[in-house]
Structure formats: C-alpha cells, structure tokens
Amino acid sequence: MSAASPPLAEGDVSAPARQAKARPRSRPLFGGRPGLAQWILLTPAQLLLVSLILLPAIWVGWLSLHAVSFTAEMRFVGLGNFRTLIDDPVFWRAVWNTFLVVNAVVYGELLLGLGLALLAAGWMPFRTLFVALLIAPYAINEVSAVAMWRFVLEPDIGMVSWALEAVGLGQLDWSANPTDALVLASLLSIWIHTPFTFLILYAALQAVPRELIEAATVDGAGGWRVFIHVQLPVILPALLVALMFRYITAMRVFSEIWLLTEGGPARLTEVLAVYLYRAAFRYHEFGLASATGLVMMLLSLSIAAPYLYTAWKRMFARA
Amino acid sequence: MHRPGPFGKALRLSLAALAVIWSVFPILMVISASFKPPREIFAIPPTLIFTPTLDNYRELWRAWPAFFDNMLNSLIITIGATAITIAFATCAGYVYSRYSSRALTLSAFFMVLVRMLPPIVVTLPLFPVFSYLHLSDTHLVLMLLYAAFFVSLSTWIMRAFIDQVPRELEEAAVVDGATLLQILRRIVFPLVMNGVIAASLFVIVYAWNEYIFALVFTTRDARTTPLVISEILSTVEGVDWGVLFAAATVQLAPVLIFVLAAQRYVVAGLAAGAVKG
C-alpha cells in the first residue's frame, strides 16, 4: 500500500481523550504532571519524528531556495525553482493528473467503502468471513497489485481486456493512452485502499444503536431513510475524517503510476510524487524536487487544517 | 438488525458476491496462475482445471537467486521496524495515558501534525545524509524510517489500550518501590498484548510491502522483496509472468494469511486508534 500513511489515524486523539475525561484527572500518588522520567520515556518516539520527519521537512523548505545537484556547490537561487515549476508544462500536467486521480480515488473509495460497510453491517451470513475477504487487498503490496491488474488488463491477452473487447466496450489501452493509464492507476489505487475506508465506516456503523434502527424501521422508515436520518448522522464525523485522510494520502500516489508507466508516454501521466522523484533521482535537480516537495507539504497541511484545528482545540480543552 | 425479506436477502447476497469477487479475484488469479504451466497462463477462457506445477517456482529459484535473500532482508527489516515501533510507542502511549500537562499535549499534537507530511518528501534531504553517514543500503535505515512513520499511530493505539488498564495495579507497585520502567515492563506491557498485536499489524503490513523508501535507499545489500518483484515486472525482454506470479505469491502469502487471521485486531486497532466513542 502506498500507505506510508495509514488513513487510520482517524480522529485518533478523540477516543482516548473522551475516555480520559470520564476519570478523575490527577491522583496524589501516581500520574498527574509528567516529570523528567516521563519525558525521557517520550524521547525515543519524539526523536524519531523530529530527526526523520520534522527536520527533513524543514530542510526541504531550505533546499527549495537553492540549486542543488551532486556535482556543483549548493547555490542560493531565491524563488528560482518555483519560477521553473510555474513555467514547466510538465509540472502543471502533473498537478492536473494528481487532481484527477485523487478525486477519482477518494470519492470512488468513499462510495464503494460506504456501500460495503452498509452491506456488512446489515443482515449478512458469515459476516466475519465476508469482512475478512473484503480487507484482503490491504495485505497486498503495490507492485504485486500492479502485476495482478496488468495480468487481467494486458492489451489483447488479459482476460478482462478480452472480455471487454468481446462485449464491445474496447480495451483499456493503458500503455499508449495517458487517460487509460490514469484510469487503471485509479482503479488499482481504489482496489488497494478501499479496505481502509470500508473498515473505518464499518467500525463507525457499529456505534449506531440497534434500537434506534429498529425503532425507525417499526415506524415505517425504509432502508434509505434509516441511512439518512439514523446512520449517517452517527458516522458523519468518522466519514469526514476518513475523507480528509484519504485526500492527504491519495495525494502522495506514486507507486501505482511509477510501476505502470513511469510517468510516460512523454511525461503525460506524471503525478506530483513522480515529478518529484524524477527531478531528484533521474535529473539530480534536488532544488526543483524540493520545491515540488514543499508544494506537496503545503497542500497536505492545508487539506488537514480543519482537522488539525479541531484536534488542537479538543486536546487543549483538557490539558 | 431487522431481517430483510427473501428478495432483500437475495439482493444482499448477490451484492456481497460481487464485492468478494472484486476484492479477491485478482489475488486468486495470480496465486492460481503461479501454479500453471507458462503457456496456460494467458489461455482464454482461463483454464480452471489444470495440473498444478511448481515449474514457475523452480524458475524463480534459478533465474532470480537474489529473491530469497531479499525476502530475508524484508523479514529482518519488518521485525526490526516492528520492535522499534512497539517499544517506543508503548513508552510514549503510557506517558500520554497517565500524565497530562500543556507541554505534553503540545508534544501529542506534534505527533498528529507530522503524520500529515508526505513520506516521499523526506527522501530529498535524507538521501545525501544517509550516503554521507554510509547508512544507505542498510537494514537500519529502513527500520528507522518505517518506525518513524508508524510510531505516531501506534502510540495512539497503545495509549487507548493502556487507558483500560486499571491504575490501582501500578499504584500498588509504586508502594512496593517499583521503578517506572519496571512498572511498564512487568505490569502494563503484559496487560496490553492486544494493543501490541493491533499496532504491530499495521507496522508489519507496511514494512513488508513498502516500496518508495526501499527504492530510494537500497541498492543491493538491503533490497526488499517488492523491489525484486518490480524488477521481474519490468524485465525489458518481456515479462516472465509465471515467475512474476510465483514471486508475488511467495511475497503475499504470509502477510495475507496474517491479516486474515488477525482480522479482529485490525478492527480493534482501528477502533482504539480511531473511531471509538
């Protein structure tokens, strides 16, 4: 999974926070304010985050203002890298492709995940088995997933290609046609990541009181109205957080595209992460890659801003 | 849950069947194709009944001898990353569960914040640093990176599970003169095994399957399985599909079985780290 980034962190602060509230806060003998020993216990985890994520992220901001390569000294260029980005049609193509893929993937997954969650939460024999089979793609790495989907969609010889052709739909010509390649990458991505969205929504649906659904049904509400008036309000917070997390993680999409087309033909199927990777590790323009990285970070943080804001308020409300 | 009528049941079952085909069909196709003789792999209609052969596996062994070394790398890195993550996350989760102050909350918020940053971005500054420190292409680099990107989620999972351990046990131990580390190791840790499994599951699946960091930071000695599979997939003289599927099957089987067997921990981990309440 492209999940250097499990969308799972999902309201992660809220559950423990709510539990903590119910309990008397500080005890004289134990707990309460952290001392030196407690801060030492926190250090390893925080050190990892600071040294391998925070400092590199800040450094990327610094690098983005420089011309950096293996061969020459680092040279300050101000906003030069950003000007290069703005003038580069390949970059804008990558932005546009990312936008298309992210939206297709996020909403495709949301609809599919929601449908599956409702299906699994309702009447269903062998529910445990059903849920297990639905989350199976979560265990598959992206490379194998690409192999699987290429296998069935390989032009002319793949069985799904063949079936599509047979019913007159035509094939997905992903190796030559950029649009088809993006469609295949999106399908693949939806396939791998739907288990996350499904599980988050499925878990959220468990929190809907059974009596409420029964009462609504007795009152004559059909499935649709039960969903809109009873289930949806309960799962809405989880749904929004899942949506936000998938926006952020889908934006990082790399492997699916890289392994299918490497961004080709003619760099027409690049997304932001592929553009960054190519700039850095193919053309050795680390400054340009860093500028792209900064754009990706700022996009992620702005999408996450509402979530971070509410998390901040909730966390400090109890501190 | 109300029971639907016969029509409703039939509808639900057919939708369920479609859903299962969607999620499992590609996996089954690949596993079954790995046991087919190469010329039958692309037979249309696909052969359902065939004499299983291990030829593809033999060919994998012969043509890609490095594959099994790379599996070992993946195994070492996965175990290392999981151990580091769980050790660090348990310590941090314990502090977040039992103590509170504004500074502590700020550090907790920081943990949430850094998870929003895209992993690929950190490769840019880390690439030259790791080369300079002669850390490129080592198991350690991948272990630390994988741990860094999962320590935050794991901390929340551990914290939620530790929240449910009654404090009275620890208080009694304090009275008996136990140190903080002893309390953590002897009293708390054994009681949160479910949390450990739930958190490990996410790290294991991630570390076993990760592609980008492995692509950037390994060249030979620490290469992981997904990288060899991608090499087999992009062989210039045409893909040897049988070998590819054999490799994919060997790679995915352990983690697929693990995820299916530990399914309830996936849900529990999610509920603890995520959607409870």
XYZ file of C-alpha atoms in Angstrom, chain A residues 64-292:
229
model
C 13.798 24.615 -2.368
C 15.504 28.027 -2.391
C 18.724 26.600 -3.813
C 20.111 24.990 -6.928
C 21.314 21.615 -5.660
C 22.951 18.787 -7.532
C 25.576 16.150 -6.878
C 28.190 17.852 -8.960
C 28.100 21.530 -8.048
C 28.137 23.531 -4.838
C 24.716 24.428 -3.472
C 23.771 27.878 -4.737
C 21.056 30.226 -3.446
C 18.520 30.985 -6.170
C 15.666 32.536 -4.180
C 12.337 31.626 -5.738
C 14.023 30.451 -8.946
C 12.926 26.843 -8.518
C 9.325 27.911 -8.082
C 9.570 30.033 -11.221
C 10.882 26.981 -13.077
C 7.915 24.976 -11.778
C 5.409 27.601 -12.849
C 6.918 27.723 -16.324
C 7.047 23.951 -16.702
C 4.034 22.492 -18.545
C 5.040 19.027 -17.292
C 4.572 20.261 -13.726
C 1.102 21.593 -14.478
C 0.229 18.367 -16.207
C 1.348 16.557 -13.043
C -0.800 18.866 -10.900
C -3.817 18.241 -13.099
C -3.241 14.463 -13.159
C -2.875 14.417 -9.390
C -6.108 16.371 -9.031
C -7.976 13.937 -11.286
C -6.580 10.776 -9.726
C -7.049 11.998 -6.144
C -10.679 12.895 -6.660
C -11.478 9.735 -8.584
C -9.790 7.618 -5.950
C -11.132 9.377 -2.860
C -14.771 9.524 -3.957
C -14.670 6.128 -5.642
C -13.409 4.642 -2.423
C -15.876 6.551 -0.302
C -18.873 5.320 -2.286
C -17.582 1.779 -2.500
C -16.440 1.696 1.123
C -19.740 3.085 2.340
C -21.756 0.613 0.287
C -19.683 -2.295 1.549
C -19.868 -1.058 5.140
C -23.675 -0.840 4.977
C -23.789 -4.277 3.400
C -21.528 -5.797 6.055
C -23.287 -4.051 8.949
C -26.752 -5.226 7.870
C -28.085 -8.751 7.503
C -25.177 -10.878 6.389
C -24.426 -14.568 6.928
C -20.755 -15.412 7.620
C -20.120 -11.760 8.431
C -16.607 -12.316 9.817
C -15.524 -14.163 6.699
C -17.131 -11.542 4.495
C -15.295 -8.721 6.250
C -12.020 -10.674 6.106
C -12.336 -11.182 2.353
C -13.128 -7.510 1.824
C -9.970 -6.384 3.601
C -7.723 -8.859 1.764
C -6.341 -6.234 -0.684
C -4.921 -4.361 2.318
C -2.290 -7.102 2.625
C -1.133 -6.796 -0.995
C 1.862 -4.659 -1.919
C 1.519 -2.184 -4.751
C 3.962 -3.964 -7.015
C 2.020 -7.217 -6.871
C -1.226 -5.297 -7.250
C 0.114 -3.704 -10.432
C 1.156 -7.167 -11.633
C -2.335 -8.536 -10.900
C -4.162 -5.778 -12.686
C -1.781 -5.788 -15.624
C -2.317 -9.522 -15.867
C -6.070 -9.225 -16.364
C -5.909 -5.976 -18.355
C -2.864 -6.617 -20.554
C -3.941 -5.448 -24.024
C -5.119 -8.319 -26.251
C -4.145 -11.140 -23.901
C -5.513 -10.215 -20.458
C -8.804 -11.943 -19.702
C -10.651 -8.784 -18.687
C -9.305 -6.950 -21.753
C -10.525 -9.844 -23.800
C -13.934 -9.822 -22.114
C -14.291 -6.042 -22.541
C -13.389 -6.401 -26.193
C -15.828 -9.285 -26.572
C -18.768 -7.251 -25.258
C -17.761 -4.354 -27.486
C -16.509 -1.967 -24.806
C -12.984 -1.801 -26.168
C -9.835 -2.281 -24.178
C -8.064 -0.128 -21.658
C -5.008 0.789 -23.718
C -3.034 1.882 -20.686
C 0.454 1.576 -22.165
C -0.175 4.016 -25.007
C -3.093 6.163 -23.921
C -2.422 8.512 -20.954
C -6.078 8.732 -19.925
C -6.415 4.961 -19.879
C -3.246 4.708 -17.808
C -4.632 7.140 -15.234
C -7.921 5.237 -15.152
C -6.089 1.981 -14.499
C -3.891 3.592 -11.823
C -7.003 4.976 -10.112
C -8.791 1.619 -10.250
C -5.762 -0.052 -8.750
C -5.475 2.535 -6.051
C -9.156 2.200 -5.189
C -8.748 -1.555 -5.033
C -5.812 -1.384 -2.612
C -7.163 1.327 -0.329
C -10.883 0.585 -0.117
C -10.325 -1.698 2.907
C -9.295 1.354 4.986
C -12.322 3.426 4.130
C -14.543 0.379 4.463
C -13.207 -0.530 7.907
C -13.438 3.000 9.264
C -17.052 3.301 8.148
C -17.893 -0.250 9.202
C -16.493 0.383 12.679
C -18.398 3.664 12.854
C -21.644 1.931 11.870
C -21.226 -0.425 14.835
C -21.748 2.608 17.057
C -25.282 3.174 15.731
C -27.631 1.904 18.473
C -29.530 -1.113 17.235
C -32.731 0.018 18.980
C -32.657 3.247 17.008
C -32.635 1.392 13.697
C -35.330 -0.988 14.905
C -37.490 1.870 16.136
C -37.141 3.686 12.835
C -37.991 0.513 10.934
C -41.052 -0.110 13.083
C -42.118 3.468 12.334
C -42.063 2.520 8.683
C -38.765 4.058 7.564
C -37.196 2.279 4.593
C -33.526 1.484 4.206
C -32.706 4.803 2.567
C -34.407 6.893 5.252
C -32.832 4.833 8.028
C -29.478 5.563 6.466
C -30.026 9.300 6.011
C -31.689 10.014 9.348
C -30.236 7.426 11.710
C -26.929 6.038 10.466
C -25.414 8.935 8.538
C -25.526 11.431 11.425
C -23.691 8.960 13.657
C -20.973 8.069 11.167
C -20.549 11.547 9.688
C -17.561 12.576 11.857
C -15.741 9.332 11.021
C -16.651 9.770 7.366
C -15.235 13.287 7.232
C -12.008 12.289 8.937
C -11.644 9.287 6.614
C -12.217 11.606 3.669
C -9.572 14.056 4.884
C -7.028 11.312 5.493
C -7.594 9.752 2.129
C -7.243 13.139 0.423
C -3.862 13.570 2.056
C -2.618 10.053 1.423
C -4.048 9.784 -2.099
C -2.134 12.939 -2.981
C 1.087 11.008 -2.408
C 0.197 8.469 -5.092
C 3.438 7.240 -6.602
C 3.924 3.503 -6.996
C 0.787 2.786 -8.981
C 1.783 5.285 -11.673
C 5.515 4.684 -11.480
C 5.170 0.936 -11.905
C 2.644 1.193 -14.722
C 4.110 3.928 -16.917
C 6.978 5.671 -15.074
C 5.013 8.802 -15.953
C 5.149 8.187 -19.682
C 4.443 8.301 -22.519
C 6.144 11.689 -22.918
C 5.676 12.506 -19.201
C 1.923 12.752 -19.763
C 0.899 10.557 -16.845
C 3.110 12.041 -14.150
C 1.661 12.972 -10.783
C 3.324 15.266 -8.230
C 5.241 12.498 -6.462
C 6.507 11.093 -9.773
C 7.550 14.568 -10.874
C 9.434 14.983 -7.597
C 11.106 11.583 -7.861
C 12.169 12.169 -11.451
C 13.526 15.641 -10.699
C 15.558 14.320 -7.779
C 16.700 10.860 -8.733
C 16.742 10.999 -12.530
C 17.728 14.605 -13.272
C 19.508 15.274 -9.960
C 17.796 18.615 -9.539
C 17.233 18.436 -5.812
C 16.250 22.094 -5.584
C 13.444 21.660 -8.072
C 12.380 18.430 -6.383
C 12.361 20.224 -3.032
C 10.177 22.982 -4.403
C 7.748 20.283 -5.559
